[in-house]
Short mmCIF file of N, CA, C and O in Angstrom, two decimals:
data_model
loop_
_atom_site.label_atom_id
_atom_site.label_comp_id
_atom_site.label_asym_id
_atom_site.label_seq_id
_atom_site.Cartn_x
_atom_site.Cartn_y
_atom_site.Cartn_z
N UNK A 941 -2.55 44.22 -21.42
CA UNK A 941 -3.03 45.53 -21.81
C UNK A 941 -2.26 45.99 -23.04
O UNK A 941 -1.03 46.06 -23.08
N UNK A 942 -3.00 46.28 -23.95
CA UNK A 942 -2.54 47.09 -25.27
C UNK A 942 -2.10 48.69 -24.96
O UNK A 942 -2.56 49.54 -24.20
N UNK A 943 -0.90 48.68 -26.02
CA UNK A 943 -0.83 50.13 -25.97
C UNK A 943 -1.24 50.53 -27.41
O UNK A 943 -1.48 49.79 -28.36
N UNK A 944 -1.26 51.92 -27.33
CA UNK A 944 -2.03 52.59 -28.59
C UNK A 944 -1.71 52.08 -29.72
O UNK A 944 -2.50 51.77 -30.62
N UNK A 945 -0.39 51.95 -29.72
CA UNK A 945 0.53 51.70 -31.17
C UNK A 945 0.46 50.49 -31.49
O UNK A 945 0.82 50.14 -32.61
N UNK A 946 -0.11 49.37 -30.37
CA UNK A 946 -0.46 47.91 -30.29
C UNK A 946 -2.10 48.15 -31.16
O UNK A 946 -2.38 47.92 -32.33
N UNK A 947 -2.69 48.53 -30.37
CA UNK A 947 -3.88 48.58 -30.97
C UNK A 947 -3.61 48.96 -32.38
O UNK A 947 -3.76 48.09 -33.24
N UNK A 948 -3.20 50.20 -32.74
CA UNK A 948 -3.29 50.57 -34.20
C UNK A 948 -2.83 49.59 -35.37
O UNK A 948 -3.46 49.40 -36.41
N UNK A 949 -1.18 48.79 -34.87
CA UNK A 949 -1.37 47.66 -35.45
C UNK A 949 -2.19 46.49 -35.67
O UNK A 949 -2.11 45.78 -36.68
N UNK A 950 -3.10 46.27 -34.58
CA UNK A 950 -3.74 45.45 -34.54
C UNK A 950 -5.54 45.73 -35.40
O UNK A 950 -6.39 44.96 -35.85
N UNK A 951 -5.47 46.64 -35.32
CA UNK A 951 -6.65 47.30 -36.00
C UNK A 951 -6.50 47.40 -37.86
O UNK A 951 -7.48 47.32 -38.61
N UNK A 952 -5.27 47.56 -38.26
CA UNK A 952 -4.76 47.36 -39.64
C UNK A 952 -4.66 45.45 -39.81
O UNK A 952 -4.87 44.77 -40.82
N UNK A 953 -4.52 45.29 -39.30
CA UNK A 953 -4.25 43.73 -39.72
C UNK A 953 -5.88 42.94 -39.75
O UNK A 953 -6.14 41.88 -40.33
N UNK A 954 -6.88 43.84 -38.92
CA UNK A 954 -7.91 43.39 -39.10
C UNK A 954 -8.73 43.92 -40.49
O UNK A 954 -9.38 43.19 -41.23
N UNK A 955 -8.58 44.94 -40.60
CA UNK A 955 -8.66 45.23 -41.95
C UNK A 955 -9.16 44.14 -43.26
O UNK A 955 -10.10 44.42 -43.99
N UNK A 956 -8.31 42.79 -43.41
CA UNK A 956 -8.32 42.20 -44.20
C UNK A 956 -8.80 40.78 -43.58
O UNK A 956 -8.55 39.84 -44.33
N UNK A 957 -9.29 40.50 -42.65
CA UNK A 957 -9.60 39.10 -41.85
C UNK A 957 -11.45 39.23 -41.84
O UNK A 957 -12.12 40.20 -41.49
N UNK A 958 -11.81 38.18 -42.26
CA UNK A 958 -13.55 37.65 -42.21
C UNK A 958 -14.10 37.92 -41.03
O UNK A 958 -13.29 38.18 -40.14
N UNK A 959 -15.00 37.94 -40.81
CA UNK A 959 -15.91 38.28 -39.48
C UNK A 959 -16.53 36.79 -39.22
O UNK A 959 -17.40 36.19 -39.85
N UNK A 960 -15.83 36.44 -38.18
CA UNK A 960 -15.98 34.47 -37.67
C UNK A 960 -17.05 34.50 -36.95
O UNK A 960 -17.93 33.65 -37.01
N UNK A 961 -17.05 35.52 -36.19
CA UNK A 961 -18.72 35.56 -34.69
C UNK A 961 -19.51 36.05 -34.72
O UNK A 961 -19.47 37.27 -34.56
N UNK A 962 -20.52 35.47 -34.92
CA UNK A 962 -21.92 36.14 -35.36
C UNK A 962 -22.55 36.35 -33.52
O UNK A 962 -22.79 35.47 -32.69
N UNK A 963 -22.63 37.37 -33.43
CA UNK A 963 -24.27 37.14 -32.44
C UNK A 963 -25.25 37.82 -32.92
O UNK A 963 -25.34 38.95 -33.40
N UNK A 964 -26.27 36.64 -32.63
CA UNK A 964 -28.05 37.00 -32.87
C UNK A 964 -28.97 37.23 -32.33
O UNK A 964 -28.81 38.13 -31.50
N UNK A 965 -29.93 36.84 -32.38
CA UNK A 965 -31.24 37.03 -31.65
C UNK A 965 -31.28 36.13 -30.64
O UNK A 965 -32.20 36.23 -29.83
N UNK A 966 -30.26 35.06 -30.47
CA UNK A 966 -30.39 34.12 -29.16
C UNK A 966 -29.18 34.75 -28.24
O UNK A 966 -28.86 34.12 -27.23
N UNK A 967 -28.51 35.92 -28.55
CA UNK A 967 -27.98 36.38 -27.43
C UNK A 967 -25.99 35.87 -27.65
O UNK A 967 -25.26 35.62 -28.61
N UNK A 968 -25.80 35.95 -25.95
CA UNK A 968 -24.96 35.59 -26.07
C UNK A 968 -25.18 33.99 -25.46
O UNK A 968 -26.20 33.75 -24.81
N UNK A 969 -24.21 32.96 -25.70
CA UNK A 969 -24.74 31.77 -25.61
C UNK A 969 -23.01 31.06 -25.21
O UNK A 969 -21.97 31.70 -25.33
N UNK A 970 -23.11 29.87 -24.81
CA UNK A 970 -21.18 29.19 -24.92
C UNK A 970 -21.17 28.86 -25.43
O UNK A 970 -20.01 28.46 -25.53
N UNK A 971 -21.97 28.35 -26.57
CA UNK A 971 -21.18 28.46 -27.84
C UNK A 971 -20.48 29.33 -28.52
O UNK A 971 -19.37 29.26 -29.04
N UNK A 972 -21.51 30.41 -28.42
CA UNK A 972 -20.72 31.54 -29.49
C UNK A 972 -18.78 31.78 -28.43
O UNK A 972 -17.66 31.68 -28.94
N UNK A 973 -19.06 32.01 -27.26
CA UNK A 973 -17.84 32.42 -26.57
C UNK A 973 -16.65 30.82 -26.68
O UNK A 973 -15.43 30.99 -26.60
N UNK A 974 -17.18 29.60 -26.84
CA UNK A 974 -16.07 28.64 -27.41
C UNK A 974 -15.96 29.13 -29.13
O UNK A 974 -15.97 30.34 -29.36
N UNK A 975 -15.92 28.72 -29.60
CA UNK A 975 -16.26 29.29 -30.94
C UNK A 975 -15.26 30.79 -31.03
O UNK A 975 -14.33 30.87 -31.84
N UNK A 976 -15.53 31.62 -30.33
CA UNK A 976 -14.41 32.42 -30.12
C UNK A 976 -13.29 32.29 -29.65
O UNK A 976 -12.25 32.71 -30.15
N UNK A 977 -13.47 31.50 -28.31
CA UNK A 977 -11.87 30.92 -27.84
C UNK A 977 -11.03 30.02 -28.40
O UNK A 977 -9.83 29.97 -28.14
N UNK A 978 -11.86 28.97 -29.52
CA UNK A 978 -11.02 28.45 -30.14
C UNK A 978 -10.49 28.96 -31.53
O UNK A 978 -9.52 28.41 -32.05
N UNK A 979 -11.21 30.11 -32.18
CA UNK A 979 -10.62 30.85 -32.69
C UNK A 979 -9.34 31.67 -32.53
O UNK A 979 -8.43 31.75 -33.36
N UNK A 980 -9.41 32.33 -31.22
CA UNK A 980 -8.75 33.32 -30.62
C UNK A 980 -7.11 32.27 -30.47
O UNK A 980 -5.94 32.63 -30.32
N UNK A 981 -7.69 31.04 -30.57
CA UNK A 981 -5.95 30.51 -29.77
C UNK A 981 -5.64 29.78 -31.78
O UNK A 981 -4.58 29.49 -32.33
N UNK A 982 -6.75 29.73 -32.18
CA UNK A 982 -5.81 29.30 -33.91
C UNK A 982 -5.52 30.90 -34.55
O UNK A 982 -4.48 31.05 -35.19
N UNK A 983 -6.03 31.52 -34.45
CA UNK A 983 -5.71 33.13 -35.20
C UNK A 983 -4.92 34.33 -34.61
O UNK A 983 -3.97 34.96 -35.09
N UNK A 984 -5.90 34.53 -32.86
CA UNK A 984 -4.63 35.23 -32.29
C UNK A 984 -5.68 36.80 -32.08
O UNK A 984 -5.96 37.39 -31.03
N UNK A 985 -6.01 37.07 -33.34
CA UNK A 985 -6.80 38.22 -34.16
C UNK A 985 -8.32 37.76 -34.40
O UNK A 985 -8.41 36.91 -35.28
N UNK A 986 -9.33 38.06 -33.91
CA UNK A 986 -10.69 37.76 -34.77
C UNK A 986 -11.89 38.87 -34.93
O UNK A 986 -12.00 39.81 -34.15
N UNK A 987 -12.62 38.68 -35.83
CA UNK A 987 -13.26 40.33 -36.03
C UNK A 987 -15.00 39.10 -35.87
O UNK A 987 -15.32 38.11 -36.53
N UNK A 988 -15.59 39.69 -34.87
CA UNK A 988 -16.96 39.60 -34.75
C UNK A 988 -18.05 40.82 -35.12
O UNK A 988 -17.74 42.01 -35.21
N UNK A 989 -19.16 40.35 -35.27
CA UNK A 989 -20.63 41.10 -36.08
C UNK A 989 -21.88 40.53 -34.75
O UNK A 989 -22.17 39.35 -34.55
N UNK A 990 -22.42 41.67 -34.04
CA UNK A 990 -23.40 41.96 -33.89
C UNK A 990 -24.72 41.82 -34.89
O UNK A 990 -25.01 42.72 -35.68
N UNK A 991 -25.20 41.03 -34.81
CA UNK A 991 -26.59 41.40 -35.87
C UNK A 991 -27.62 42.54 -35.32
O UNK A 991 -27.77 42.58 -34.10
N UNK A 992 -28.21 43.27 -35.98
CA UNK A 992 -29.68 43.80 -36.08
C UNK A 992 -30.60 43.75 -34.83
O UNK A 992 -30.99 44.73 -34.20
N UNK A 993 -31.01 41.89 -34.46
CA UNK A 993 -31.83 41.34 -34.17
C UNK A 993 -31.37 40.77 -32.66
O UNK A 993 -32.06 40.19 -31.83
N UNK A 994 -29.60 41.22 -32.58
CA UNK A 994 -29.69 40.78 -30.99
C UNK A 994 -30.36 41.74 -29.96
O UNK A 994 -30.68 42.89 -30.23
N UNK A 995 -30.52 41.18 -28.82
CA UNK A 995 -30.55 42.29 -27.82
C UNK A 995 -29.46 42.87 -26.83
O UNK A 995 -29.68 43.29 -25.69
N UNK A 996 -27.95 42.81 -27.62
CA UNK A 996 -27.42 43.63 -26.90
C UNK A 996 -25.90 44.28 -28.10
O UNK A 996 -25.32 43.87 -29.11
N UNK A 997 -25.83 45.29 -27.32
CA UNK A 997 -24.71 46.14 -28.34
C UNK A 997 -23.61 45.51 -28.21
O UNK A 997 -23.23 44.75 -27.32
N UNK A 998 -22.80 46.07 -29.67
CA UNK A 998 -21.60 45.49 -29.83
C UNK A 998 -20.74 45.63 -28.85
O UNK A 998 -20.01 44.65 -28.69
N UNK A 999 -20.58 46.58 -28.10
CA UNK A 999 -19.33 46.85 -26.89
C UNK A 999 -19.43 46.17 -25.72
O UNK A 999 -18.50 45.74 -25.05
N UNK A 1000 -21.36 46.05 -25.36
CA UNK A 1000 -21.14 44.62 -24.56
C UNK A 1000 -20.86 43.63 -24.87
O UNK A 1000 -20.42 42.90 -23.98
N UNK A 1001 -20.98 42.97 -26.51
CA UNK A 1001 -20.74 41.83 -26.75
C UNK A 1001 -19.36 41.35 -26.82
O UNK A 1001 -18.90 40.24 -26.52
N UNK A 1002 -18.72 42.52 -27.32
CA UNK A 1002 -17.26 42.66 -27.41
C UNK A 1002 -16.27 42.18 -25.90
O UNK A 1002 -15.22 41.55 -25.80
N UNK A 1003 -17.32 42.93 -24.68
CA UNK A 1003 -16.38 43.27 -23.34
C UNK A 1003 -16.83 41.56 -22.91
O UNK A 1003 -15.92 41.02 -22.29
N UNK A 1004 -18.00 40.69 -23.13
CA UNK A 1004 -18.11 39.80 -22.29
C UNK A 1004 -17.52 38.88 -22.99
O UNK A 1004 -16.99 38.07 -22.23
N UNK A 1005 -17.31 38.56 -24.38
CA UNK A 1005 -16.21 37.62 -24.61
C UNK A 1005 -14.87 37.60 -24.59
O UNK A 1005 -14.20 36.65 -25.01
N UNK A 1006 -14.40 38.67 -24.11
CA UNK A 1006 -13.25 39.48 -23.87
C UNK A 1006 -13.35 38.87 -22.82
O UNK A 1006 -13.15 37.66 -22.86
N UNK A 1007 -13.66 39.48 -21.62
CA UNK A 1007 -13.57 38.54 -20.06
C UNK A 1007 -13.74 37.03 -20.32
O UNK A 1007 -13.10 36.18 -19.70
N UNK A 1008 -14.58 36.75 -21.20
CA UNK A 1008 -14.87 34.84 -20.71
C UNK A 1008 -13.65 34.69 -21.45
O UNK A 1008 -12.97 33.75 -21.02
N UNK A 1009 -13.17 35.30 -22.40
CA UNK A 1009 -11.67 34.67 -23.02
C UNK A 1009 -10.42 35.07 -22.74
O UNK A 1009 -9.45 34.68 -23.40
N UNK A 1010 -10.32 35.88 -21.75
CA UNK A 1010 -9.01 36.24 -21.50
C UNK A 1010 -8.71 37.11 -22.68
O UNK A 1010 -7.51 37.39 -22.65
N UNK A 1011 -9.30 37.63 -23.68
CA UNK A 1011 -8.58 38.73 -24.52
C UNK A 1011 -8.78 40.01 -24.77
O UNK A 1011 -9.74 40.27 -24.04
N UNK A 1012 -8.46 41.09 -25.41
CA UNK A 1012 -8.15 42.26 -25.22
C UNK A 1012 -9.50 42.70 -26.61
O UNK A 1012 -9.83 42.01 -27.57
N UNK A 1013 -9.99 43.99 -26.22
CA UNK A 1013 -11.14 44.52 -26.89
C UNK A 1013 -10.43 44.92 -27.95
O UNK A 1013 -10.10 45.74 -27.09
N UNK A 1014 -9.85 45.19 -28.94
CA UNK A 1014 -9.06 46.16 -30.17
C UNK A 1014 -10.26 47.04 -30.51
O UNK A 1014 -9.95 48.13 -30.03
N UNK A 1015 -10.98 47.11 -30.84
CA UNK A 1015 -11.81 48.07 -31.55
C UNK A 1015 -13.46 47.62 -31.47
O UNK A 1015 -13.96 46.55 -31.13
N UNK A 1016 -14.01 48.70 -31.87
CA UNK A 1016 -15.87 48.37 -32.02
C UNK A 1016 -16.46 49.56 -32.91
O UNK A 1016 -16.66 50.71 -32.52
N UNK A 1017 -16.70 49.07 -34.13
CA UNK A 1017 -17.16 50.43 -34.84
C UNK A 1017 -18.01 49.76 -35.88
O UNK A 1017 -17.70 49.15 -36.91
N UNK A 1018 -19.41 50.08 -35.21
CA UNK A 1018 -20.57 50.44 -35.59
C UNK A 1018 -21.60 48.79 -35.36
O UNK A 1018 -22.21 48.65 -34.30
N UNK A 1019 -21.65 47.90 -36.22
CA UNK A 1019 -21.91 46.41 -35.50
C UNK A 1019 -20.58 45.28 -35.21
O UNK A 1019 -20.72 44.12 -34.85
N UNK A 1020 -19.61 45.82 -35.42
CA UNK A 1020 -18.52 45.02 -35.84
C UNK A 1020 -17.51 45.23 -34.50
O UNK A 1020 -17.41 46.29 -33.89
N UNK A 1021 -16.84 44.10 -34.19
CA UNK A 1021 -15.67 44.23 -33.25
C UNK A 1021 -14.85 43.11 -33.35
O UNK A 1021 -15.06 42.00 -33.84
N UNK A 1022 -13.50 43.76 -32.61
CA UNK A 1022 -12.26 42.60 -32.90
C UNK A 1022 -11.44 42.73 -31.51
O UNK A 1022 -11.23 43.76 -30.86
N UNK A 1023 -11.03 41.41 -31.24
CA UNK A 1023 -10.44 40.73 -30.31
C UNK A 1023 -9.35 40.31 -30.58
O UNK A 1023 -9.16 39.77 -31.67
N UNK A 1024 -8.20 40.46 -29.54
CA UNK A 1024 -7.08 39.79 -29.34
C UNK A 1024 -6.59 39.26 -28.37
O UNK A 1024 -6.49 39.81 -27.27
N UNK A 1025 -6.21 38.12 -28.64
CA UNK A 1025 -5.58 36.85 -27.84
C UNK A 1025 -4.04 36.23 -27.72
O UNK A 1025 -3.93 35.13 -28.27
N UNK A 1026 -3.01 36.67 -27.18
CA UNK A 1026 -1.58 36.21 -28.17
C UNK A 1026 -1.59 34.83 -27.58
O UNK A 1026 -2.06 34.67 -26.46
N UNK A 1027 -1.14 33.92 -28.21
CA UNK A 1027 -1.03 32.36 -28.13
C UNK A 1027 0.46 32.12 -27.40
O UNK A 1027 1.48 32.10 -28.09
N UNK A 1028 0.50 31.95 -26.16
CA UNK A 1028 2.01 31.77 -26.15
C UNK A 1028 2.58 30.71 -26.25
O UNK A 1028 3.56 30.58 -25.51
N UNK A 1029 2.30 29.77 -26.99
CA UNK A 1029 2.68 28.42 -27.63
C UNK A 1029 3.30 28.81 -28.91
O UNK A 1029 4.48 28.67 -29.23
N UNK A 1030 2.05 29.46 -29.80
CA UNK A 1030 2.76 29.66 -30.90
C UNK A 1030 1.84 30.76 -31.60
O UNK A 1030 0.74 30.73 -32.15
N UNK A 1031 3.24 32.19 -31.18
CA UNK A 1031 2.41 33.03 -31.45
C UNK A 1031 2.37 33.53 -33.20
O UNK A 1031 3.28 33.44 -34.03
N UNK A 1032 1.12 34.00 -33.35
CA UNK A 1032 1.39 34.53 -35.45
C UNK A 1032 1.62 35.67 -35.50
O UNK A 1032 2.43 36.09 -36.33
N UNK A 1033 0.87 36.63 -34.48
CA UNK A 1033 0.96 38.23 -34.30
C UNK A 1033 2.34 38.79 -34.00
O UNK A 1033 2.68 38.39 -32.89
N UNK A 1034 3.33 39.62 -34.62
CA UNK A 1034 4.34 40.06 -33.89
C UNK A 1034 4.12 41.40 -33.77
O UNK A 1034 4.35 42.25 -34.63
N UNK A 1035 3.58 41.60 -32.44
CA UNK A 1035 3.13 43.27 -32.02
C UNK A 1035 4.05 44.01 -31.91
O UNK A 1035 5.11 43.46 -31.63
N UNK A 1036 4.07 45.41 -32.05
CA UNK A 1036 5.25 46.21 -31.96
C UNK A 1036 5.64 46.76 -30.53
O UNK A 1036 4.94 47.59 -29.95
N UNK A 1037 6.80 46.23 -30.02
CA UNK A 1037 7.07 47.01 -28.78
C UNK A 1037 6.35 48.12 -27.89
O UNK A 1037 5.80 49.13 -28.35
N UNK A 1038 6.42 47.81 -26.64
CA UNK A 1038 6.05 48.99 -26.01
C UNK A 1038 6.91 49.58 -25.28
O UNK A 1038 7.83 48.80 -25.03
N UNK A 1039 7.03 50.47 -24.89
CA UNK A 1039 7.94 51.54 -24.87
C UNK A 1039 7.80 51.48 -23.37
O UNK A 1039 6.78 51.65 -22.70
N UNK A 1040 9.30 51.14 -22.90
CA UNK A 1040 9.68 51.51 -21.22
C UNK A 1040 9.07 52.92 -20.63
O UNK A 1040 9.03 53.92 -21.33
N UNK A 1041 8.71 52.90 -19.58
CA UNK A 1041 8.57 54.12 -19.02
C UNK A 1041 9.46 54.60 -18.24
O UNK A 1041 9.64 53.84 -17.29
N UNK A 1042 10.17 55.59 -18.22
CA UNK A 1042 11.12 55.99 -17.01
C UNK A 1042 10.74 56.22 -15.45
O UNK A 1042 11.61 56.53 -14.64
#
């Protein structure tokens, strides 16, 4: 689970990264969700695109490759969404602390 200040970093770093996952008009498919998982374990960070022509919205598309991949939703604004995965082999992301609770 992300915390806010996780997310916000993680939302700036997407900023500047390509949009790798397309879904289309054939839905969601295992390809598209390998294709993401093997992204997710070389990058860590990946920003996917909803097209036009699928039949389902970005926040579902976002939440079900999220569950089939084990990673965390970061954001969804407007056709676009991004995912995170930390690699614990070898991670690239160094997220910023989260803060103990008393």
């Amino acid at each position: 689970m992300l915390t806010s200040k996780q997310r916000a970093f993680l939302r700036s770093l997407a900023t500047d990264i390509d949009t790798i996952v397309m879904v289309g008009k054939g839905g969601m498919s295992e390809q598209i969700i390998k294709q993401a998982d093997d992204a997710l374990t070389a990058r860590e960070i990946i920003k996917g695109k909803v097209l036009e022509t699928a039949d389902i919205s970005p926040r579902e598309a976002a939440e079900h490759i999220a569950g089939a991949t084990g990673s965390d939703v970061v954001q969804v604004i407007g056709s676009k969404f991004v995912l995170f995965r930390r690699n614990p082999e070898a991670p690239k992301v160094d997220l910023p602390k989260a803060k103990k609770r008393k």
